[in-house]
mmCIF file of C-alpha atoms and ligand atoms in Angstrom:
data_model
loop_
_atom_site.group_PDB
_atom_site.id
_atom_site.type_symbol
_atom_site.label_atom_id
_atom_site.label_comp_id
_atom_site.label_asym_id
_atom_site.label_seq_id
_atom_site.Cartn_x
_atom_site.Cartn_y
_atom_site.Cartn_z
ATOM 1 C CA UNK A 4 0.000 0.000 0.000
ATOM 2 C CA UNK A 5 1.250 3.485 -0.877
ATOM 3 C CA UNK A 6 0.788 6.150 1.783
ATOM 4 C CA UNK A 7 -0.982 9.346 0.733
ATOM 5 C CA UNK A 8 -1.968 12.371 2.826
ATOM 6 C CA UNK A 9 -5.279 14.132 2.111
ATOM 7 C CA UNK A 10 -4.763 17.523 3.722
ATOM 8 C CA UNK A 11 -7.392 20.220 4.191
ATOM 9 C CA UNK A 12 -6.779 23.787 5.272
ATOM 10 C CA UNK A 13 -8.730 26.475 7.097
ATOM 11 C CA UNK A 14 -12.493 26.341 7.483
ATOM 12 C CA UNK A 15 -12.859 23.080 5.579
ATOM 13 C CA UNK A 16 -13.911 21.526 8.900
ATOM 14 C CA UNK A 17 -17.168 23.454 8.251
ATOM 15 C CA UNK A 18 -17.955 21.467 5.086
ATOM 16 C CA UNK A 19 -21.559 20.304 4.963
ATOM 17 C CA UNK A 20 -22.686 22.738 7.650
ATOM 18 C CA UNK A 21 -23.085 25.920 5.517
ATOM 19 C CA UNK A 22 -22.905 27.120 1.890
ATOM 20 C CA UNK A 23 -24.007 23.781 0.338
ATOM 21 C CA UNK A 24 -24.572 25.543 -3.013
ATOM 22 C CA UNK A 25 -20.833 26.303 -3.164
ATOM 23 C CA UNK A 26 -19.225 23.375 -1.327
ATOM 24 C CA UNK A 27 -21.859 20.609 -1.448
ATOM 25 C CA UNK A 28 -23.626 18.768 1.337
ATOM 26 C CA UNK A 29 -20.948 16.307 2.455
ATOM 27 C CA UNK A 30 -19.215 16.873 5.773
ATOM 28 C CA UNK A 31 -15.437 16.729 6.053
ATOM 29 C CA UNK A 32 -15.816 13.350 7.799
ATOM 30 C CA UNK A 33 -17.857 12.108 4.790
ATOM 31 C CA UNK A 34 -15.219 13.354 2.334
ATOM 32 C CA UNK A 35 -12.406 11.787 4.339
ATOM 33 C CA UNK A 36 -14.221 8.428 4.572
ATOM 34 C CA UNK A 37 -14.817 8.530 0.815
ATOM 35 C CA UNK A 38 -11.130 9.269 0.177
ATOM 36 C CA UNK A 39 -10.015 6.407 2.430
ATOM 37 C CA UNK A 40 -12.385 3.901 0.731
ATOM 38 C CA UNK A 41 -11.598 5.093 -2.787
ATOM 39 C CA UNK A 42 -7.875 5.045 -2.057
ATOM 40 C CA UNK A 43 -7.970 1.551 -0.522
ATOM 41 C CA UNK A 44 -9.605 0.211 -3.704
ATOM 42 C CA UNK A 45 -6.631 1.629 -5.621
ATOM 43 C CA UNK A 46 -3.896 0.378 -3.305
ATOM 44 C CA UNK A 47 -3.498 3.663 -1.429
ATOM 45 C CA UNK A 48 -3.292 3.955 2.344
ATOM 46 C CA UNK A 49 -4.957 7.357 2.833
ATOM 47 C CA UNK A 50 -4.307 9.423 5.971
ATOM 48 C CA UNK A 51 -6.517 12.491 6.418
ATOM 49 C CA UNK A 52 -5.732 15.699 8.278
ATOM 50 C CA UNK A 53 -7.212 19.176 8.573
ATOM 51 C CA UNK A 54 -5.918 22.290 10.259
ATOM 52 C CA UNK A 55 -6.966 25.916 10.528
ATOM 53 C CA UNK A 56 -3.338 26.860 11.260
ATOM 54 C CA UNK A 57 -0.739 27.651 8.600
ATOM 55 C CA UNK A 58 2.199 26.404 10.699
ATOM 56 C CA UNK A 59 0.499 23.072 11.403
ATOM 57 C CA UNK A 60 -0.051 22.576 7.649
ATOM 58 C CA UNK A 61 3.614 23.408 7.005
ATOM 59 C CA UNK A 62 4.748 20.923 9.670
ATOM 60 C CA UNK A 63 2.676 18.167 8.030
ATOM 61 C CA UNK A 64 4.104 18.940 4.585
ATOM 62 C CA UNK A 65 7.644 18.755 6.017
ATOM 63 C CA UNK A 66 6.829 15.476 7.806
ATOM 64 C CA UNK A 67 5.500 13.933 4.597
ATOM 65 C CA UNK A 68 8.522 15.253 2.713
ATOM 66 C CA UNK A 69 10.732 13.189 5.063
ATOM 67 C CA UNK A 70 8.520 10.120 4.516
ATOM 68 C CA UNK A 71 8.677 10.633 0.745
ATOM 69 C CA UNK A 72 12.482 10.832 0.788
ATOM 70 C CA UNK A 73 12.526 7.578 2.786
ATOM 71 C CA UNK A 74 10.375 5.926 0.099
ATOM 72 C CA UNK A 75 7.448 5.637 2.520
ATOM 73 C CA UNK A 76 4.941 8.028 0.919
ATOM 74 C CA UNK A 77 3.567 8.747 -2.524
ATOM 75 C CA UNK A 78 2.276 12.300 -2.255
ATOM 76 C CA UNK A 79 -0.209 14.790 -0.854
ATOM 77 C CA UNK A 80 -3.684 15.824 -2.002
ATOM 78 C CA UNK A 81 -4.049 19.353 -0.658
ATOM 79 C CA UNK A 82 -6.937 21.782 -0.428
ATOM 80 C CA UNK A 83 -5.242 24.793 1.182
ATOM 81 C CA UNK A 84 -8.532 26.737 1.528
ATOM 82 C CA UNK A 85 -8.076 30.498 1.590
ATOM 83 C CA UNK A 86 -4.321 30.101 2.285
ATOM 84 C CA UNK A 87 -4.153 29.254 -1.442
ATOM 85 C CA UNK A 88 -4.490 32.946 -2.170
ATOM 86 C CA UNK A 89 -2.243 34.335 0.569
ATOM 87 C CA UNK A 90 0.425 31.901 1.723
ATOM 88 C CA UNK A 91 3.926 32.213 0.368
ATOM 89 C CA UNK A 92 4.949 30.125 3.408
ATOM 90 C CA UNK A 93 2.934 27.157 2.087
ATOM 91 C CA UNK A 94 4.401 27.743 -1.394
ATOM 92 C CA UNK A 95 7.896 27.594 0.134
ATOM 93 C CA UNK A 96 7.039 24.475 2.187
ATOM 94 C CA UNK A 97 5.899 22.589 -0.933
ATOM 95 C CA UNK A 98 8.952 23.788 -2.857
ATOM 96 C CA UNK A 99 11.082 22.663 0.085
ATOM 97 C CA UNK A 100 9.919 19.044 -0.189
ATOM 98 C CA UNK A 101 10.246 18.696 -3.984
ATOM 99 C CA UNK A 102 9.905 16.322 -5.778
ATOM 100 C CA UNK A 103 7.118 15.140 -3.431
ATOM 101 C CA UNK A 104 4.006 15.509 -5.627
ATOM 102 C CA UNK A 105 1.385 17.800 -4.105
ATOM 103 C CA UNK A 106 -1.902 17.938 -5.990
ATOM 104 C CA UNK A 107 -3.921 21.097 -5.339
ATOM 105 C CA UNK A 108 -7.691 20.582 -5.070
ATOM 106 C CA UNK A 109 -10.480 23.156 -4.892
ATOM 107 C CA UNK A 110 -14.072 22.084 -4.507
ATOM 108 C CA UNK A 111 -15.447 25.264 -6.053
ATOM 109 C CA UNK A 112 -14.389 26.858 -9.330
ATOM 110 C CA UNK A 113 -12.271 29.630 -7.853
ATOM 111 C CA UNK A 114 -11.910 31.235 -11.302
ATOM 112 C CA UNK A 115 -15.677 31.808 -11.481
ATOM 113 C CA UNK A 116 -15.664 33.533 -8.064
ATOM 114 C CA UNK A 117 -14.205 36.769 -6.632
ATOM 115 C CA UNK A 118 -11.008 38.101 -8.251
ATOM 116 C CA UNK A 119 -9.042 37.563 -4.995
ATOM 117 C CA UNK A 120 -9.565 33.795 -5.441
ATOM 118 C CA UNK A 121 -8.016 33.764 -8.928
ATOM 119 C CA UNK A 122 -4.437 33.933 -7.633
ATOM 120 C CA UNK A 123 -2.927 30.702 -6.267
ATOM 121 C CA UNK A 124 0.486 30.650 -4.576
ATOM 122 C CA UNK A 125 0.209 26.850 -4.541
ATOM 123 C CA UNK A 126 -0.361 26.212 -8.272
ATOM 124 C CA UNK A 127 3.230 27.043 -9.371
ATOM 125 C CA UNK A 128 4.666 24.398 -7.017
ATOM 126 C CA UNK A 129 1.875 21.815 -7.333
ATOM 127 C CA UNK A 130 2.213 18.722 -9.506
ATOM 128 C CA UNK A 131 -1.222 19.727 -10.837
ATOM 129 C CA UNK A 132 -4.473 21.402 -9.833
ATOM 130 C CA UNK A 133 -8.047 20.084 -9.893
ATOM 131 C CA UNK A 134 -10.554 22.884 -9.613
ATOM 132 C CA UNK A 135 -14.333 23.194 -9.559
ATOM 133 C CA UNK A 136 -15.310 19.527 -9.752
ATOM 134 C CA UNK A 137 -16.759 19.349 -6.255
ATOM 135 C CA UNK A 138 -15.512 16.791 -3.754
ATOM 136 C CA UNK A 139 -14.875 14.410 -6.684
ATOM 137 C CA UNK A 140 -11.712 16.483 -7.139
ATOM 138 C CA UNK A 141 -10.132 14.701 -4.155
ATOM 139 C CA UNK A 142 -10.824 11.318 -5.784
ATOM 140 C CA UNK A 143 -9.446 12.441 -9.135
ATOM 141 C CA UNK A 144 -6.292 13.589 -7.356
ATOM 142 C CA UNK A 145 -6.006 10.163 -5.682
ATOM 143 C CA UNK A 146 -6.363 8.571 -9.139
ATOM 144 C CA UNK A 147 -3.507 10.736 -10.397
ATOM 145 C CA UNK A 148 -1.260 9.575 -7.528
ATOM 146 C CA UNK A 149 -2.295 5.925 -8.012
ATOM 147 C CA UNK A 150 -1.425 6.198 -11.720
ATOM 148 C CA UNK A 151 2.006 7.579 -10.789
ATOM 149 C CA UNK A 152 2.561 4.667 -8.400
ATOM 150 C CA UNK A 153 1.601 2.192 -11.120
ATOM 151 C CA UNK A 154 3.946 3.879 -13.600
ATOM 152 C CA UNK A 155 0.957 4.847 -15.763
ATOM 153 C CA UNK A 156 1.483 8.623 -15.755
ATOM 154 C CA UNK A 157 1.888 9.785 -19.324
HETATM 155 O O1 LIG B 226 -13.160 25.709 -3.332
HETATM 156 C C1 LIG B 226 -12.373 25.374 -2.435
HETATM 157 O O2 LIG B 226 -12.140 24.204 -2.138
HETATM 158 C C2 LIG B 226 -11.672 26.478 -1.611
HETATM 159 O O3 LIG B 226 -10.343 26.038 -1.347
HETATM 160 C C3 LIG B 226 -12.466 26.614 -0.322
HETATM 161 C C4 LIG B 226 -11.981 27.759 0.562
HETATM 162 C C5 LIG B 226 -11.883 29.054 -0.237
HETATM 163 O O4 LIG B 226 -11.341 30.079 0.575
HETATM 164 C C6 LIG B 226 -11.040 28.890 -1.479
HETATM 165 O O5 LIG B 226 -11.039 30.117 -2.191
HETATM 166 C C7 LIG B 226 -11.599 27.797 -2.364
HETATM 167 C C8 LIG B 226 -12.959 28.014 1.727
HETATM 168 C C9 LIG B 226 -13.274 26.821 2.542
HETATM 169 C C10 LIG B 226 -14.377 27.186 3.481
HETATM 170 O O6 LIG B 226 -15.254 26.103 3.553
HETATM 171 C C11 LIG B 226 -16.497 26.290 4.090
HETATM 172 C C12 LIG B 226 -17.371 25.250 3.964
HETATM 173 C C13 LIG B 226 -18.639 25.360 4.459
HETATM 174 C C14 LIG B 226 -19.025 26.528 5.116
HETATM 175 C C15 LIG B 226 -18.145 27.575 5.241
HETATM 176 C C16 LIG B 226 -16.855 27.448 4.740
#
């Protein structure tokens, strides 16, 4: 089994409690359970984490960078929430653990929303970005990591 971290940033613990027209009706616990099941079916051992604190997210990225270098992790699926648009520290953390693949996920289509959501400091250092496909985006990101593990990435 290949270890993968599904990491969610600030306010995503509120999923399913408000704004269902933007973020859907599933709770974070639902999304995490779905990721674990979907990953298991594809040979991925999915660990889930969420934090509202930038430093805690950075610490987790560093920790998984160490695991990746030791050959014990495949990558990170990361929804950085609003830190996407503000955090050069998260940009630097992801750059600091290269070539660990970090796949950026956004539930909503940030490009169809306010202008301040159009800038991502994560996109330039992400292996790729999946945007606006709802919570399915997390599963598509897991597929991308599973394909890498199987040597199927083209
Ligand atoms: O679309 C996404 O996944 C976002 O990363 C979500 C962030 C937002 O700041 C980004 O621009 C796009 C916000 C997450 C807040 O989630 C809530 C969920 C339910 C109720 C309130 C907030």
